[in-house]
Coordinates of N, CA, C and O in Angstrom, one line a residue:
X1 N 0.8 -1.2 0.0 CA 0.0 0.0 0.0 C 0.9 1.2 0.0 O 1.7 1.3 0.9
X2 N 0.9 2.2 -0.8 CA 1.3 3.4 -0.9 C 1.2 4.5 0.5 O 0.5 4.1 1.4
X3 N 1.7 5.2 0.5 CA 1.9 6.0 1.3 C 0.7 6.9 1.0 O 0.2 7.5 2.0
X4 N 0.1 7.1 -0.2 CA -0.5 8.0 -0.7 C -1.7 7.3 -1.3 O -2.1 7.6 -2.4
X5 N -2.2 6.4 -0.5 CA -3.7 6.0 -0.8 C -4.4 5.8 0.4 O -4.1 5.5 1.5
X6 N -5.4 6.2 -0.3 CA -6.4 6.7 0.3 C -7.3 5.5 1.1 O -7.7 5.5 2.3
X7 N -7.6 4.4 0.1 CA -7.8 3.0 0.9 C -7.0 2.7 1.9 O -5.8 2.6 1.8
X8 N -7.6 2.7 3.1 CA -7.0 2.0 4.3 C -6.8 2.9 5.6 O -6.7 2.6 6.8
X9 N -6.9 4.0 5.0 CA -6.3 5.2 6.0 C -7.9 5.5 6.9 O -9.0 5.5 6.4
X10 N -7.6 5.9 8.5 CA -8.7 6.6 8.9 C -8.1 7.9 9.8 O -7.0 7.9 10.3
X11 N -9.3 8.9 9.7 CA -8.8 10.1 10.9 C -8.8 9.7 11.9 O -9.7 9.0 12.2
X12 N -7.8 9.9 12.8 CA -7.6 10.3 13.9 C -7.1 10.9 14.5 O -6.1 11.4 13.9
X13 N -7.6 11.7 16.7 CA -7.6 12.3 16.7 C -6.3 11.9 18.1 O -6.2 10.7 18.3
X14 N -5.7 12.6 18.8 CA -5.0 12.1 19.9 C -5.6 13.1 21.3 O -6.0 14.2 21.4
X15 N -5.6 11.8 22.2 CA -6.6 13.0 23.5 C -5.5 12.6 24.6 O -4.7 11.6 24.6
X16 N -5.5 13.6 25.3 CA -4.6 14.1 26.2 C -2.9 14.2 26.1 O -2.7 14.6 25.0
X17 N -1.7 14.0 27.0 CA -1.1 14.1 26.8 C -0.3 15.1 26.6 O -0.8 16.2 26.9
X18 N 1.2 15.1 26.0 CA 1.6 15.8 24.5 C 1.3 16.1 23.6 O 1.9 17.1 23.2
X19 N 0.3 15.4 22.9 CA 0.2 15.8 21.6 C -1.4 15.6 21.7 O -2.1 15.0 20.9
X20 N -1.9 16.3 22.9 CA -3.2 16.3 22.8 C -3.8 17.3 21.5 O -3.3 18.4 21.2
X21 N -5.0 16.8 21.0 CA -5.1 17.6 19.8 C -5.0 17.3 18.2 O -5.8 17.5 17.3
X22 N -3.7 16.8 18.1 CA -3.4 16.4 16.8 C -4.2 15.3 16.1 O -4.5 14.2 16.5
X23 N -4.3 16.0 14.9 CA -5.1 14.7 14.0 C -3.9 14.7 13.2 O -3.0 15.6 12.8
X24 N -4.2 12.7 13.0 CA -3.0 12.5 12.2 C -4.1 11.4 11.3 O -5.2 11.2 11.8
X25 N -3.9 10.7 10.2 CA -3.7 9.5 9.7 C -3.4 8.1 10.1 O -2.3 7.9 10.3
X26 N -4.4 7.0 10.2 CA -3.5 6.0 10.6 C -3.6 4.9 9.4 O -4.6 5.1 8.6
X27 N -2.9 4.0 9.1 CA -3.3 2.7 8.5 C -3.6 1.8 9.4 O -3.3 1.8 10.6
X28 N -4.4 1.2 8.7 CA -4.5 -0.8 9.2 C -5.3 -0.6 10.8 O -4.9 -1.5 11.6
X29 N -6.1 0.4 11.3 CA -6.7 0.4 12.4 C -5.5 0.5 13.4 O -6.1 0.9 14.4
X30 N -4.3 0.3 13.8 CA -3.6 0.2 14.7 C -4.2 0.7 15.7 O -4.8 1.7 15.8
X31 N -4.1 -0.2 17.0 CA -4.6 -0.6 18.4 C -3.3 0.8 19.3 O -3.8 1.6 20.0
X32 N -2.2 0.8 19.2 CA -1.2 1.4 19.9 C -0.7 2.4 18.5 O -0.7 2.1 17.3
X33 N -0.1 3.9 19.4 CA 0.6 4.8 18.6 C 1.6 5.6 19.2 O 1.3 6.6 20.0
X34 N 2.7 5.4 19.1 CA 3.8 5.9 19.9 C 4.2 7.1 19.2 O 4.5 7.1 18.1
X35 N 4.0 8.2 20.0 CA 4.5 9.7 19.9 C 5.9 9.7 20.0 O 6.3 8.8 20.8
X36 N 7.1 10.4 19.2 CA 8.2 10.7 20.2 C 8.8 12.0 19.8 O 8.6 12.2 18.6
X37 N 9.5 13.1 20.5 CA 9.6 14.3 20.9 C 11.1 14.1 21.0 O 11.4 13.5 21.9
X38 N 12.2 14.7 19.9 CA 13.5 15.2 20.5 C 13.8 15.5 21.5 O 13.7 16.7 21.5
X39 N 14.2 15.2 22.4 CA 15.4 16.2 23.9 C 16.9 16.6 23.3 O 17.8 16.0 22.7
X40 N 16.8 17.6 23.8 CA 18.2 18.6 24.3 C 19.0 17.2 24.9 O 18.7 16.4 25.8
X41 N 20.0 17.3 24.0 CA 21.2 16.5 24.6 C 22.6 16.7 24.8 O 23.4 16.4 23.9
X42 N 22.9 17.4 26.1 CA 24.4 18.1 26.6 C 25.5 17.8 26.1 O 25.8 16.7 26.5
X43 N 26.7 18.5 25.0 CA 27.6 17.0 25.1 C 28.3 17.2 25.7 O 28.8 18.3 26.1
X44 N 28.9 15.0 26.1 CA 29.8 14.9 26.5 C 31.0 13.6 26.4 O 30.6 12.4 26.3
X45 N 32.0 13.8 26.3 CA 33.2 12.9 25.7 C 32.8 12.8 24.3 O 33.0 11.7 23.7
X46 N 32.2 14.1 23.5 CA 32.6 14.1 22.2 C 31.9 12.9 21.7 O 32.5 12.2 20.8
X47 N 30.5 12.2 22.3 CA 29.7 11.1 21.7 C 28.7 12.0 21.1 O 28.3 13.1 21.4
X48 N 28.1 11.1 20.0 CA 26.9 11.6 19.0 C 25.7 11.1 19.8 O 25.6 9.9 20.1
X49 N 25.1 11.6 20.1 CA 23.8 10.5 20.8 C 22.5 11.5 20.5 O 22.7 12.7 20.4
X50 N 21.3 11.0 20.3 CA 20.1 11.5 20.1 C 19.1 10.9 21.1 O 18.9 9.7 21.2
X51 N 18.3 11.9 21.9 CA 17.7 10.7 22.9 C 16.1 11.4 22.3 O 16.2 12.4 21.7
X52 N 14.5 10.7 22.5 CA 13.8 10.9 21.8 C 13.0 10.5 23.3 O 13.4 9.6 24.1
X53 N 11.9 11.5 23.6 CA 10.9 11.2 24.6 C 9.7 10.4 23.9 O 9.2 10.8 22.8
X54 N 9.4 9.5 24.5 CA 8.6 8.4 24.1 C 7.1 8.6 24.7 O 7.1 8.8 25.9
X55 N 5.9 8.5 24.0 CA 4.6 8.7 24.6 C 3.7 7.7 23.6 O 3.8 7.6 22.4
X56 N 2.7 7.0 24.4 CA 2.1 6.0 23.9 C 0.4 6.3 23.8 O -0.2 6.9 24.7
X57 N -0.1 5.9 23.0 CA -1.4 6.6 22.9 C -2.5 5.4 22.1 O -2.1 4.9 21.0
X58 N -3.6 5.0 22.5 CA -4.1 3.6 22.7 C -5.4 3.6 22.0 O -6.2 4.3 22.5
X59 N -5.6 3.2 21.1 CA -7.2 3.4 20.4 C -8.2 3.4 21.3 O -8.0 2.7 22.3
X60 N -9.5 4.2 21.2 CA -10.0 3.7 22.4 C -11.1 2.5 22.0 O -11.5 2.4 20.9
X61 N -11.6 1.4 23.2 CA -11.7 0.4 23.0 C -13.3 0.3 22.8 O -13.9 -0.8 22.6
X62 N -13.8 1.2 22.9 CA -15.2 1.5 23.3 C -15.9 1.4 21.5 O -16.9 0.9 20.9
X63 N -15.0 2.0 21.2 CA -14.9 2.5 19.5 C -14.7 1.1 18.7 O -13.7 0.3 18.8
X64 N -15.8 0.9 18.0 CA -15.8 -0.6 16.7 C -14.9 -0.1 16.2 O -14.7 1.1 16.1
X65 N -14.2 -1.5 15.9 CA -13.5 -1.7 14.4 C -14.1 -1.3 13.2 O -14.9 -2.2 12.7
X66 N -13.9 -0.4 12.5 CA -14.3 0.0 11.2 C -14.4 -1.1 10.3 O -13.2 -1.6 10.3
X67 N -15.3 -2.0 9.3 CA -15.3 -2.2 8.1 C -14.4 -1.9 7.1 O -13.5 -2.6 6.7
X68 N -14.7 -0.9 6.8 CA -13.9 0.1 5.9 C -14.2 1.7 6.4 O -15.1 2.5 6.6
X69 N -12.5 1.6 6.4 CA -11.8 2.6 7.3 C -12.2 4.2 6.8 O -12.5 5.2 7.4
X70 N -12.1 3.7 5.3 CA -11.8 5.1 4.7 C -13.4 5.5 4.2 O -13.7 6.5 3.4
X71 N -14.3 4.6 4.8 CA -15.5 4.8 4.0 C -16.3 5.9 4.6 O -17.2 6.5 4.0
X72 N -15.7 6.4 6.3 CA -16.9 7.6 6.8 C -18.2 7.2 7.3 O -19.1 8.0 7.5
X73 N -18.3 5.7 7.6 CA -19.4 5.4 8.1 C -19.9 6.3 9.0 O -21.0 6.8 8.9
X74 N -19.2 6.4 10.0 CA -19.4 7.3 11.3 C -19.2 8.7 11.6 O -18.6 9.2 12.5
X75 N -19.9 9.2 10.2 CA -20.0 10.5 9.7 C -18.7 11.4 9.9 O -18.8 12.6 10.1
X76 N -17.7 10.9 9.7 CA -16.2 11.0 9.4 C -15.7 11.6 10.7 O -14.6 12.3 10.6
X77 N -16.2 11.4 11.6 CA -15.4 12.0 12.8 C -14.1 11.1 12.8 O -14.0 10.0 12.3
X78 N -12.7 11.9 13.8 CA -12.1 11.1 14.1 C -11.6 9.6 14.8 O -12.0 9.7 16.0
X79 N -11.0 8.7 14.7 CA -11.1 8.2 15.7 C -10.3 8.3 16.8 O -9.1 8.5 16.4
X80 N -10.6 8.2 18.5 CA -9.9 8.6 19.0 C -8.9 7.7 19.8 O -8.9 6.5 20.0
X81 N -8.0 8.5 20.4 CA -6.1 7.4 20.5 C -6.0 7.8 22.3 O -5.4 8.9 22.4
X82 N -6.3 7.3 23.3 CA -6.2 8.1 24.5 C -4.6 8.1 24.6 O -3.9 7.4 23.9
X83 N -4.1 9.1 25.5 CA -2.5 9.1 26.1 C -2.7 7.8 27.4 O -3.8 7.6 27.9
X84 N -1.9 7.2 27.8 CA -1.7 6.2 28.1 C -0.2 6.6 29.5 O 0.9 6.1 29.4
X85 N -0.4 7.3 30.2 CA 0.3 7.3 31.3 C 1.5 6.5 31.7 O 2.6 6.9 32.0
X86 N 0.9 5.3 31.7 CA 1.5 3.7 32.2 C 2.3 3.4 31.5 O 3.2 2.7 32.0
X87 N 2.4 3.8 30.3 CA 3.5 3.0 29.0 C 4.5 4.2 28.8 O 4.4 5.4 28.9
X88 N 5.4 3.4 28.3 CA 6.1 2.1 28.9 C 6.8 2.1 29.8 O 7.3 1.0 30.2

């Protein structure tokens, strides 16, 4: 599947958190969606290192599995991804 098709893909929206707010794209219904955020990294001993803050965000369960994703059954609202505290 393309990056750039339209079959498969649904809105969603992300609730709470970091990235409370954002609508993004998902494929394939995915159940889990991991955020992650650059940090500021001091250097030291002249090492390359990139460290990335990690946030986990959970379809919510309440919400059916779509048929077909891209079809708008559910009058095209988002679907929504809660922030997930606990993980990982």
């Amino acid at each position: 599947m393309s990056v750039n098709d339209e079959a498969g893909w649904e809105l969603a929206e992300l609730d709470g958190g970091p990235a409370h707010g954002l609508r993004i794209r998902v494929v394939g219904q995915a159940t889990v969606l991991q955020v992650t955020y650059p940090c500021a990294v001091e250097p030291s001993r002249g090492e390359s290192v990139s460290v990335h803050a990690l946030f986990v965000y959970r379809r919510d369960a309440r919400q059916e599995m779509r048929r077909d994703a891209s079809s708008g059954a559910d009058g095209g609202r988002p679907v929504r991804y809660g922030f997930d505290p606990a993980s990982p």
